[in-house]
Amino acid sequence: MTETKKDRPWLFRTYAGHSTAKASNELYRGNLAKGQTGLSVAFDLPTQTGYDSDHELSRGEVGKVGVPVSHLGDMRALFDQIPLEQMNTSMTINATAPWLLSLYIAVAEEQGADVSKLQGTVQNDIIKEYLSRGTYICPPKPSLRMITDVAAYTRANLPKWNPMNVCSYHLQEAGATPEQELAFALATAIAVLDDLKGKVSEEDFPGMVGRISFFVNAGIRFVTEMCKMRAFVELWDEICQERYGITDPKMRRFRYGVQVNSLGLTEPQPENNVYRILIEMLAVTLSKNARARAVQLPAWNEALGLPRPWDQQWSLRMQQILAYETDLLEYGDLFDGNPAVTGKVEALKEGARSELAQIDAMGGAIENIEYMKSRLVEANAERIGKIEDGDTIVVGVNRWTEGEPSPLTAGEEAIMVADPAAEADQIARLNTWKAERDEVAVQAALAKVREAARSGANIMPPSIEAAKAGATTGEWGDVVRSTFGLYRGPTGVSKNPSNRTEGLEDIRGQVDAVSDKLGRRLKFLVGKPGLDGHSNGAEQIAARARDCGMDISYEGIRLTPEEIVKAAQEEDAHVVGLSILSGSHIPLIEELMNRMREAGLGHIPVVVGGIIPDEDATRLLAMGVAKVYTPKDFELNRIMFDIVGLVDAAPIAAE
């Protein structure tokens, strides 16, 4: 009997980066030694949004959700002793993708690598940033132009590189239904390919279609999620064939990497997240014809704070056990011909086609950012409402909430704390870098970037020249901002109340009563200080407050504490609500509270929400914050009652 030939396993990755390039390099080399087979680089928010570590907006954000990379020296340190020619590197970078890829190429050349052999991916999907994650810099059209500049450059110079990773991951995190996730991601890919057609030759175009990859989310409803992946495969094949006339089946292959859902990770009973992560991984590995090419798994404790290396190792071992200890890779597709699966796949495809046709008829993805954003906010409101009502059961959160305390969360080192000295260290090295470089060469190179941006020439060659000359991320970002202009994306939260006011009668009555006492409508200012663009929570709080009858003010993301205090003054707010998920809550709230008092607004209650450890919550309350909310506080109506109570208890003299 012949031995069954096993399939090769997918790439094993963990999404990692923090504090400094040197610390992250040590983490990467440790993970590679443990059996990880590809790198997935997380950059901090200043790097993602094109600011240097010493910029006002970077305060408190440096090294928090990823690694800071301000210049060639940082990139050099990040990949020290890691041969890039042999590596498959995924970089989760979007607005600054041309710049970070330029730095990567510059380091590879320094290592003596053959650049044409470099393998990896830049996410380079700006459209989903407007919809869900918020790390955009400039308006949609110039952003699309830079996406396709990167694609055209890689075609000529980095033939093994994936120039774009269409990212539906964050769409699901923002509340997308499976049909919306399919449609919005495919609409993004269509927008990019339509634009790219004018930048590469007809004979090269099929090869570029073949290099587009996807980055997908898999949630807990793993049968639906597995069927969604099969639907993605079939719809992409259909679009490539019918819209673009791609005849080679290899070029129509749906190639995707995945991180399973972080949205569903719970703060209560966090040990249950291990099971959730495993079940979600099955959705993207069980079906051979729709299996992920690369998988990275969150850690069980990400709803509590930064995972430690041990937590990431645990998730890596989960992949290795499935790939090497089970017999999964010895078989063909387990679901072909299954009527339940076929029926679900067809239903998902039909729903996605309908949504795609609507977007297409309205002018495509770039023209319909606001429409897609509002659809996501509505879908997320529905999802949260079902958890609040108990229609969707979440174990340990809204059912079976009594349990034994977890020994995994005991002790001060249960989660990793960002090095408080890392920001100052990063800024000091940035200043040294600037002092020692050839300033004339830097300015000359940046002038070429500006000229390319203005003229429409490909932005990659001058960006690589600027990287080698020693320009910084903030300087490259400033050129982009000054040339293309700044952009503030739609919030998806309309001023008009939704139809979902059932069950809000009591809270609406209290809002009316307090508003009568105040002599005007209760004013609630919602703000997101710093660079954190994960706005889902802020949007849902603002929308529910609106539906409860409050007068809301929510202008979206990326505000300085000074701007929020000014808005509170101008809007004559009765309460201020702040959302921060990047871990920068202590320095940002401290500055905001000081500014509130200096402006004579110390009487206005401030409430804060985010991924905030207990000891940090205690510090925030000591600063004068009225209430602190974390992911366990999923009942939005309870938060609304708290807000009304805070305003009602405020001294009349404050008015």
XYZ file of N, CA, C and O in Angstrom, residues 55-226:
688
model
N 6.382 63.434 16.743
C 5.271 64.312 16.366
C 4.260 64.401 17.506
O 4.103 63.464 18.302
N 3.557 65.536 17.593
C 2.559 65.740 18.652
C 1.531 64.601 18.696
O 1.168 64.103 19.764
N 1.064 64.172 17.529
C 0.053 63.113 17.492
C 0.612 61.746 17.878
O -0.147 60.824 18.177
N 1.931 61.593 17.872
C 2.551 60.308 18.203
C 2.659 60.081 19.704
O 2.932 58.954 20.144
N 2.424 61.131 20.488
C 2.638 61.025 21.939
C 1.802 59.885 22.523
O 0.598 59.812 22.332
N 2.474 58.985 23.215
C 1.788 57.861 23.850
C 1.545 56.686 22.935
O 1.130 55.615 23.377
N 1.790 56.862 21.628
C 1.479 55.800 20.656
C 2.727 55.054 20.178
O 2.610 54.044 19.487
N 3.917 55.554 20.513
C 5.150 54.993 19.961
C 5.388 53.580 20.503
O 5.467 53.369 21.709
N 5.483 52.622 19.596
C 5.783 51.245 19.982
C 4.659 50.506 20.677
O 4.873 49.430 21.229
N 3.434 51.052 20.628
C 2.339 50.438 21.392
C 1.687 49.262 20.660
O 1.528 48.191 21.231
N 1.233 49.455 19.437
C 0.537 48.360 18.737
C 1.434 47.719 17.673
O 0.984 46.904 16.878
N 2.685 48.114 17.667
C 3.616 47.580 16.685
C 4.959 48.264 16.841
O 5.203 49.017 17.797
N 5.823 48.038 15.880
C 7.187 48.554 15.959
C 7.283 49.924 15.283
O 6.711 50.131 14.214
N 7.984 50.889 15.898
C 8.197 52.172 15.230
C 9.331 52.073 14.211
O 10.415 51.567 14.533
N 9.071 52.520 13.008
C 10.109 52.553 11.975
C 10.121 53.960 11.386
O 9.255 54.319 10.580
N 11.088 54.760 11.814
C 11.155 56.159 11.381
C 12.127 56.391 10.231
O 12.061 57.434 9.591
N 13.037 55.418 9.977
C 14.054 55.652 8.951
C 14.778 54.346 8.648
O 14.489 53.292 9.258
N 15.728 54.418 7.742
C 16.472 53.238 7.300
C 17.175 52.530 8.461
O 17.236 51.294 8.498
N 17.673 53.290 9.421
C 18.356 52.675 10.566
C 17.432 51.769 11.360
O 17.834 50.690 11.819
N 16.178 52.201 11.535
C 15.200 51.367 12.241
C 14.912 50.089 11.460
O 14.832 48.999 12.033
N 14.732 50.208 10.143
C 14.432 49.037 9.321
C 15.620 48.073 9.315
O 15.446 46.854 9.348
N 16.808 48.634 9.319
C 18.038 47.827 9.364
C 18.071 47.013 10.666
O 18.346 45.809 10.666
N 17.758 47.669 11.781
C 17.760 46.994 13.090
C 16.650 45.947 13.168
O 16.817 44.894 13.793
N 15.525 46.230 12.531
C 14.367 45.329 12.578
C 14.688 43.971 11.954
O 14.221 42.927 12.437
N 15.490 43.983 10.883
C 15.790 42.736 10.173
C 17.255 42.301 10.317
O 17.755 41.529 9.508
N 17.894 42.783 11.371
C 19.278 42.392 11.632
C 19.386 40.863 11.759
O 18.595 40.227 12.473
N 20.327 40.263 11.048
C 20.590 38.819 11.075
C 19.415 37.979 10.545
O 19.344 36.784 10.810
N 18.512 38.617 9.818
C 17.414 37.883 9.167
C 17.598 38.059 7.664
O 17.377 39.154 7.131
N 18.040 37.019 6.943
C 18.311 37.166 5.500
C 17.015 37.351 4.705
O 16.228 36.417 4.557
N 16.788 38.556 4.199
C 15.516 38.873 3.565
C 15.295 38.103 2.265
O 14.152 37.837 1.884
N 16.376 37.724 1.595
C 16.230 36.964 0.354
C 15.588 35.590 0.611
O 14.940 35.028 -0.261
N 15.740 35.080 1.835
C 15.199 33.758 2.177
C 13.870 33.846 2.933
O 13.285 32.826 3.278
N 13.393 35.053 3.193
C 12.247 35.239 4.078
C 10.984 35.525 3.275
O 11.042 36.048 2.172
N 9.824 35.160 3.845
C 8.541 35.594 3.300
C 7.945 36.531 4.340
O 7.534 36.096 5.421
N 7.938 37.811 4.022
C 7.581 38.839 5.003
C 6.278 39.521 4.627
O 6.144 40.063 3.533
N 5.340 39.487 5.559
C 4.090 40.220 5.385
C 4.161 41.489 6.231
O 4.472 41.421 7.421
N 3.909 42.634 5.612
C 3.927 43.898 6.350
C 2.523 44.507 6.323
O 1.999 44.830 5.258
N 1.936 44.607 7.518
C 0.601 45.195 7.616
C 0.753 46.707 7.592
O 0.850 47.359 8.630
N 0.802 47.236 6.377
C 1.038 48.668 6.187
C 0.221 49.122 4.991
O 0.123 48.406 3.994
N -0.371 50.303 5.114
C -1.316 50.737 4.084
C -0.989 52.117 3.540
O -0.391 52.239 2.485
N -1.330 53.169 4.246
C -1.081 54.518 3.728
C 0.391 54.750 3.417
O 0.735 55.416 2.442
N 1.258 54.192 4.257
C 2.698 54.378 4.052
C 3.344 53.154 3.397
O 4.573 52.977 3.476
N 2.556 52.324 2.731
C 3.096 51.111 2.086
C 4.222 51.412 1.098
O 5.250 50.710 1.103
N 4.101 52.440 0.233
C 5.220 52.712 -0.686
C 6.517 53.011 0.071
O 7.598 52.599 -0.353
N 6.381 53.708 1.179
C 7.555 54.110 1.959
C 8.179 52.917 2.685
O 9.393 52.710 2.641
N 7.378 52.102 3.365
C 7.922 50.967 4.119
C 8.503 49.920 3.172
O 9.526 49.289 3.480
N 7.883 49.745 2.006
C 8.459 48.826 1.019
C 9.786 49.382 0.510
O 10.745 48.627 0.291
N 9.877 50.695 0.349
C 11.141 51.327 -0.067
C 12.248 51.064 0.951
O 13.383 50.736 0.595
N 11.926 51.204 2.234
C 12.904 50.935 3.290
C 13.320 49.456 3.282
O 14.499 49.130 3.466
N 12.355 48.569 3.054
C 12.624 47.125 3.023
C 13.573 46.788 1.865
O 14.542 46.034 2.032
N 13.297 47.368 0.707
C 14.159 47.151 -0.471
C 15.565 47.673 -0.195
O 16.570 47.015 -0.524
N 15.648 48.862 0.433
C 16.960 49.450 0.734
C 17.766 48.544 1.664
O 18.973 48.345 1.468
N 17.114 47.972 2.678
C 17.812 47.070 3.606
C 18.219 45.781 2.899
O 19.328 45.266 3.095
N 17.341 45.247 2.061
C 17.660 44.025 1.306
C 18.899 44.239 0.437
O 19.793 43.377 0.372
N 18.966 45.405 -0.207
C 20.129 45.711 -1.045
C 21.401 45.806 -0.197
O 22.468 45.332 -0.600
N 21.273 46.405 0.991
C 22.429 46.476 1.901
C 22.912 45.078 2.293
O 24.104 44.859 2.484
N 21.970 44.145 2.431
C 22.331 42.765 2.789
C 22.939 42.010 1.607
O 23.418 40.887 1.777
N 22.875 42.616 0.408
C 23.385 41.951 -0.778
C 22.382 41.028 -1.430
O 22.735 40.173 -2.255
N 21.112 41.187 -1.086
C 20.067 40.320 -1.631
C 19.795 40.657 -3.093
O 19.970 41.801 -3.536
N 19.341 39.657 -3.822
C 18.813 39.861 -5.170
C 17.367 40.302 -4.986
O 16.504 39.513 -4.600
N 17.097 41.591 -5.232
C 15.773 42.164 -4.953
C 14.671 41.434 -5.718
O 13.545 41.292 -5.236
N 14.997 40.911 -6.878
C 13.983 40.219 -7.674
C 13.519 38.915 -7.016
O 12.504 38.346 -7.392
N 14.263 38.443 -6.004
C 13.881 37.209 -5.312
C 13.093 37.466 -4.029
O 12.678 36.519 -3.355
N 12.908 38.731 -3.667
C 12.195 39.042 -2.422
C 10.759 38.527 -2.494
O 10.061 38.721 -3.496
N 10.325 37.886 -1.393
C 8.963 37.364 -1.321
C 8.256 37.955 -0.113
O 8.847 38.058 0.967
N 7.022 38.328 -0.310
C 6.249 38.868 0.799
C 5.070 39.671 0.299
O 4.682 39.580 -0.872
N 4.540 40.476 1.196
C 3.306 41.213 0.921
C 3.329 42.540 1.655
O 3.756 42.606 2.807
N 2.879 43.591 0.986
C 2.457 44.795 1.703
C 0.937 44.830 1.603
O 0.376 44.586 0.538
N 0.283 45.117 2.719
C -1.191 45.081 2.675
C -1.725 46.102 1.675
O -2.516 45.764 0.809
N -1.339 47.372 1.825
C -1.555 48.357 0.765
C -3.030 48.462 0.345
O -3.334 48.690 -0.816
N -3.937 48.273 1.304
C -5.375 48.378 1.036
C -5.916 49.580 1.799
O -6.267 49.489 2.967
N -5.970 50.718 1.107
C -6.417 51.942 1.775
C -7.930 51.972 1.946
O -8.447 52.549 2.896
N -8.654 51.348 1.033
C -10.118 51.476 1.042
C -10.693 50.986 2.363
O -11.540 51.637 2.974
N -10.208 49.840 2.852
C -10.743 49.360 4.124
C -10.323 50.250 5.299
O -10.964 50.239 6.344
N -9.250 51.045 5.119
C -8.866 51.978 6.179
C -9.928 53.062 6.369
O -10.194 53.485 7.491
N -10.533 53.509 5.280
C -11.617 54.489 5.395
C -12.835 53.868 6.066
O -13.619 54.556 6.719
N -12.999 52.567 5.905
C -14.200 51.888 6.385
C -14.076 51.384 7.816
O -15.089 51.242 8.502
N -12.840 51.073 8.256
C -12.790 50.334 9.515
C -11.601 50.624 10.422
O -11.710 50.480 11.627
N -10.464 51.010 9.880
C -9.270 51.009 10.715
C -8.597 52.372 10.847
O -7.852 52.617 11.769
N -8.832 53.235 9.879
C -8.503 54.638 10.061
C -7.062 55.064 9.928
O -6.706 56.148 10.371
N -6.186 54.270 9.285
C -4.796 54.729 9.162
C -4.522 55.364 7.794
O -3.392 55.368 7.319
N -5.558 55.903 7.183
C -5.374 56.598 5.908
C -4.659 57.934 6.133
O -4.594 58.452 7.253
N -4.129 58.495 5.055
C -3.516 59.828 5.116
C -4.305 60.802 4.242
O -4.788 61.821 4.705
N -4.432 60.465 2.965
C -4.991 61.419 2.010
C -6.286 60.882 1.378
O -6.721 59.775 1.702
N -6.922 61.638 0.500
C -8.207 61.226 -0.070
C -8.123 59.933 -0.891
O -7.030 59.489 -1.278
N -9.289 59.328 -1.183
C -9.313 58.017 -1.851
C -8.604 57.951 -3.207
O -7.888 56.982 -3.468
N -8.783 58.944 -4.066
C -8.225 58.815 -5.422
C -6.692 58.805 -5.444
O -6.089 57.932 -6.069
N -6.004 59.754 -4.770
C -4.540 59.641 -4.743
C -4.063 58.402 -3.985
O -3.008 57.850 -4.293
N -4.858 57.937 -3.013
C -4.498 56.708 -2.299
C -4.529 55.524 -3.249
O -3.624 54.675 -3.245
N -5.561 55.449 -4.086
C -5.663 54.378 -5.081
C -4.483 54.446 -6.042
O -3.898 53.422 -6.411
N -4.125 55.651 -6.426
C -2.994 55.841 -7.348
C -1.705 55.268 -6.751
O -0.908 54.607 -7.434
N -1.492 55.477 -5.424
C -0.263 54.959 -4.807
C -0.294 53.437 -4.675
O 0.745 52.780 -4.768
N -1.479 52.870 -4.461
C -1.607 51.404 -4.431
C -1.110 50.818 -5.748
O -0.316 49.868 -5.782
N -1.593 51.386 -6.842
C -1.232 50.822 -8.149
C 0.184 51.208 -8.577
O 0.802 50.491 -9.359
N 0.725 52.309 -8.043
C 2.153 52.607 -8.254
C 3.009 51.473 -7.683
O 3.965 51.012 -8.321
N 2.681 51.045 -6.467
C 3.415 49.942 -5.837
C 3.284 48.677 -6.681
O 4.272 47.981 -6.939
N 2.064 48.386 -7.131
C 1.828 47.174 -7.923
C 2.648 47.200 -9.215
O 3.300 46.207 -9.571
N 2.613 48.329 -9.924
C 3.347 48.435 -11.187
C 4.859 48.309 -10.949
O 5.572 47.683 -11.733
N 5.356 48.884 -9.859
C 6.783 48.798 -9.561
C 7.197 47.360 -9.258
O 8.242 46.894 -9.726
N 6.380 46.661 -8.468
C 6.743 45.280 -8.129
C 6.707 44.389 -9.365
O 7.504 43.455 -9.475
N 5.802 44.662 -10.295
C 5.750 43.847 -11.522
C 7.094 43.893 -12.235
O 7.622 42.883 -12.678
N 7.678 45.086 -12.286
C 8.936 45.258 -13.020
C 10.161 44.830 -12.215
O 11.156 44.397 -12.791
N 10.089 44.928 -10.884
C 11.305 44.760 -10.087
C 11.251 43.676 -9.003
O 12.288 43.147 -8.611
N 10.065 43.372 -8.497
C 9.910 42.360 -7.442
C 8.821 41.369 -7.867
O 7.714 41.365 -7.329
N 9.107 40.532 -8.858
C 8.054 39.707 -9.456
C 7.410 38.700 -8.512
O 6.307 38.221 -8.769
N 8.093 38.384 -7.381
C 7.517 37.418 -6.438
C 6.772 38.093 -5.289
O 6.289 37.421 -4.381
N 6.686 39.410 -5.333
C 6.090 40.174 -4.227
C 4.600 40.384 -4.483
O 4.185 40.650 -5.609
N 3.791 40.266 -3.418
C 2.362 40.581 -3.514
C 2.183 42.069 -3.215
O 2.412 42.497 -2.077
N 1.797 42.871 -4.213
C 1.767 44.318 -4.021
C 0.534 44.813 -3.288
O 0.450 45.970 -2.914
N -0.444 43.922 -3.116
C -1.641 44.331 -2.391
C -2.306 43.117 -1.766
O -2.412 42.065 -2.363
N -2.756 43.298 -0.559
C -3.414 42.261 0.209
C -4.801 42.823 0.532
O -4.955 43.549 1.503
N -5.776 42.560 -0.319
C -7.127 43.112 -0.096
C -7.610 42.588 1.251
O -7.704 41.383 1.463
N -7.898 43.487 2.168
C -8.083 43.090 3.560
C -9.543 43.193 3.981
O -10.039 44.283 4.243
N -10.201 42.031 4.033
C -11.576 42.032 4.545
C -11.593 41.771 6.042
O -12.659 41.806 6.662
N -10.426 41.505 6.615
C -10.354 41.200 8.048
C -11.071 42.275 8.867
O -11.942 41.989 9.694
N -10.703 43.520 8.644
C -11.227 44.603 9.475
C -12.675 44.929 9.145
O -13.367 45.570 9.941
N -13.132 44.509 7.969
C -14.547 44.706 7.648
C -15.400 43.881 8.601
O -16.417 44.358 9.125
N -15.001 42.628 8.833
C -15.752 41.804 9.782
C -15.646 42.388 11.189
O -16.630 42.418 11.931
N -14.455 42.882 11.559
C -14.297 43.501 12.877
C -15.217 44.728 13.028
O -15.619 45.063 14.135
N -15.509 45.380 11.911
C -16.389 46.555 11.942
C -17.858 46.164 11.831
O -18.716 47.034 11.767
N -18.137 44.860 11.810
C -19.527 44.417 11.837
C -20.067 43.852 10.549
O -21.254 43.530 10.456
N -19.240 43.731 9.498
C -19.735 43.269 8.198
C -20.374 41.889 8.296
O -19.869 41.002 8.993
N -21.464 41.709 7.594
C -22.025 40.375 7.414
C -21.116 39.613 6.455
O -20.306 40.231 5.741
N -21.216 38.277 6.368
C -20.390 37.549 5.396
C -20.577 38.055 3.970
O -19.604 38.173 3.209
N -21.823 38.401 3.603
C -22.086 38.906 2.255
C -21.402 40.250 2.023
O -20.838 40.497 0.949
N -21.450 41.131 3.037
C -20.781 42.432 2.910
C -19.268 42.259 2.858
O -18.586 42.949 2.100
N -18.751 41.347 3.661
C -17.307 41.107 3.658
C -16.852 40.654 2.269
O -15.845 41.146 1.735
N -17.591 39.724 1.684
C -17.283 39.266 0.326
C -17.351 40.426 -0.665
O -16.413 40.671 -1.435
N -18.464 41.150 -0.640
C -18.707 42.177 -1.658
C -17.754 43.356 -1.541
O -17.199 43.827 -2.539
N -17.544 43.868 -0.324
C -16.716 45.064 -0.158
C -15.254 44.758 -0.491
O -14.550 45.592 -1.069
N -14.777 43.554 -0.131
C -13.402 43.179 -0.461
C -13.228 43.015 -1.966
O -12.249 43.493 -2.554
N -14.177 42.351 -2.600
C -14.080 42.145 -4.050
C -14.229 43.464 -4.800
O -13.562 43.682 -5.815
N -15.072 44.376 -4.294
C -15.212 45.701 -4.919
C -13.902 46.477 -4.832
O -13.530 47.214 -5.758
N -13.178 46.311 -3.710
C -11.865 46.944 -3.551
C -10.880 46.404 -4.582
O -10.161 47.163 -5.247
N -10.835 45.075 -4.725
C -9.932 44.454 -5.699
C -10.253 44.923 -7.111
O -9.347 45.200 -7.914
N -11.529 45.044 -7.430
C -11.960 45.507 -8.759
C -11.490 46.941 -8.997
O -10.968 47.271 -10.073
N -11.642 47.806 -7.984
C -11.211 49.208 -8.124
C -9.716 49.283 -8.416
O -9.268 50.063 -9.267
N -8.942 48.458 -7.728
C -7.486 48.456 -7.913
C -7.119 47.927 -9.298
O -6.311 48.530 -10.020
N -7.710 46.812 -9.700
C -7.370 46.228 -11.002
C -7.805 47.131 -12.148
O -7.100 47.250 -13.155
N -8.949 47.796 -12.008
C -9.394 48.726 -13.052
C -8.385 49.862 -13.226
O -8.091 50.290 -14.345
N -7.841 50.350 -12.095
C -6.861 51.438 -12.157
C -5.512 50.933 -12.673
O -4.818 51.629 -13.420
N -5.158 49.716 -12.294
C -3.869 49.144 -12.669
C -3.773 48.866 -14.171
O -2.683 48.883 -14.747
N -4.923 48.650 -14.805
C -4.935 48.341 -16.248
C -4.211 49.401 -17.063
O -3.612 49.105 -18.095
N -4.276 50.651 -16.590
C -3.618 51.724 -17.328
C -2.135 51.846 -17.039
O -1.451 52.686 -17.631
N -1.599 51.031 -16.124
C -0.200 51.182 -15.703
C 0.691 50.021 -16.113
O 1.907 50.101 -15.946
N 0.098 48.918 -16.553
C 0.904 47.785 -17.015
C 0.407 47.359 -18.391
O -0.737 47.632 -18.770
N 1.248 46.679 -19.131
C 0.872 46.270 -20.487
C -0.191 45.177 -20.438
O -0.371 44.493 -19.429
N -0.873 45.007 -21.566
C -1.927 43.992 -21.666
C -1.369 42.604 -21.396
O -2.000 41.770 -20.742
N -0.148 42.344 -21.854
C 0.439 41.006 -21.665
C 0.876 40.770 -20.220
O 0.919 39.638 -19.739
N 1.201 41.863 -19.489
C 1.612 41.722 -18.088
C 0.432 41.691 -17.125
O 0.583 41.280 -15.965
N -0.734 42.146 -17.597
C -1.874 42.303 -16.696
C -2.300 40.986 -16.029
O -2.525 40.963 -14.807
N -2.425 39.857 -16.746
C -2.831 38.612 -16.072
C -1.900 38.231 -14.923
O -2.355 37.752 -13.871
N -0.605 38.473 -15.110
C 0.352 38.180 -14.043
C 0.115 39.047 -12.814
O 0.299 38.598 -11.674
N -0.308 40.293 -13.026
C -0.605 41.185 -11.905
C -1.866 40.738 -11.183
O -1.948 40.811 -9.955
N -2.863 40.282 -11.942
C -4.078 39.747 -11.316
C -3.689 38.571 -10.416
O -4.177 38.431 -9.287
N -2.755 37.751 -10.896
C -2.295 36.595 -10.139
C -1.524 36.942 -8.884
O -1.352 36.093 -7.997
N -1.045 38.185 -8.773
C -0.280 38.591 -7.592
C -1.135 39.285 -6.540
O -0.651 39.581 -5.442
N -2.382 39.592 -6.873
C -3.269 40.173 -5.860
C -3.596 39.090 -4.839
O -3.987 37.985 -5.186
N -3.412 39.400 -3.577
C -3.756 38.441 -2.526
C -4.794 39.074 -1.602
O -5.112 40.263 -1.716
N -5.312 38.275 -0.699
C -6.368 38.724 0.209
C -5.983 38.380 1.642
O -5.231 37.439 1.888
N -6.506 39.168 2.569
C -6.313 38.888 3.989
C -7.692 38.868 4.638
O -8.415 39.862 4.603
N -8.041 37.730 5.210
C -9.431 37.463 5.551
C -9.579 37.164 7.035
O -8.623 36.761 7.701
N -10.773 37.356 7.531
C -11.148 37.089 8.915
C -11.980 35.816 8.962
O -12.728 35.542 8.025
N -11.852 35.042 10.004
C -12.724 33.885 10.197
C -13.322 33.965 11.593
O -12.594 33.969 12.581
N -14.645 34.047 11.661
C -15.338 34.166 12.937
C -15.743 32.818 13.500
O -15.402 31.756 12.976
N -16.517 32.867 14.570
C -16.842 31.675 15.341
C -17.861 30.778 14.645
O -17.918 29.574 14.920
N -18.673 31.317 13.749
C -19.657 30.487 13.031
C -18.915 29.769 11.900
O -19.011 30.139 10.740
N -18.177 28.750 12.269
C -17.134 28.253 11.376
C -17.672 27.561 10.128
O -16.994 27.526 9.107
N -18.892 27.031 10.170
C -19.456 26.450 8.942
C -19.729 27.566 7.937
O -19.345 27.480 6.762
N -20.365 28.638 8.409
C -20.615 29.798 7.547
C -19.304 30.381 7.040
O -19.170 30.737 5.860
N -18.308 30.475 7.926
C -17.023 31.068 7.544
C -16.300 30.197 6.510
O -15.691 30.711 5.572
N -16.367 28.880 6.684
C -15.755 27.984 5.704
C -16.455 28.117 4.349
O -15.803 28.162 3.298
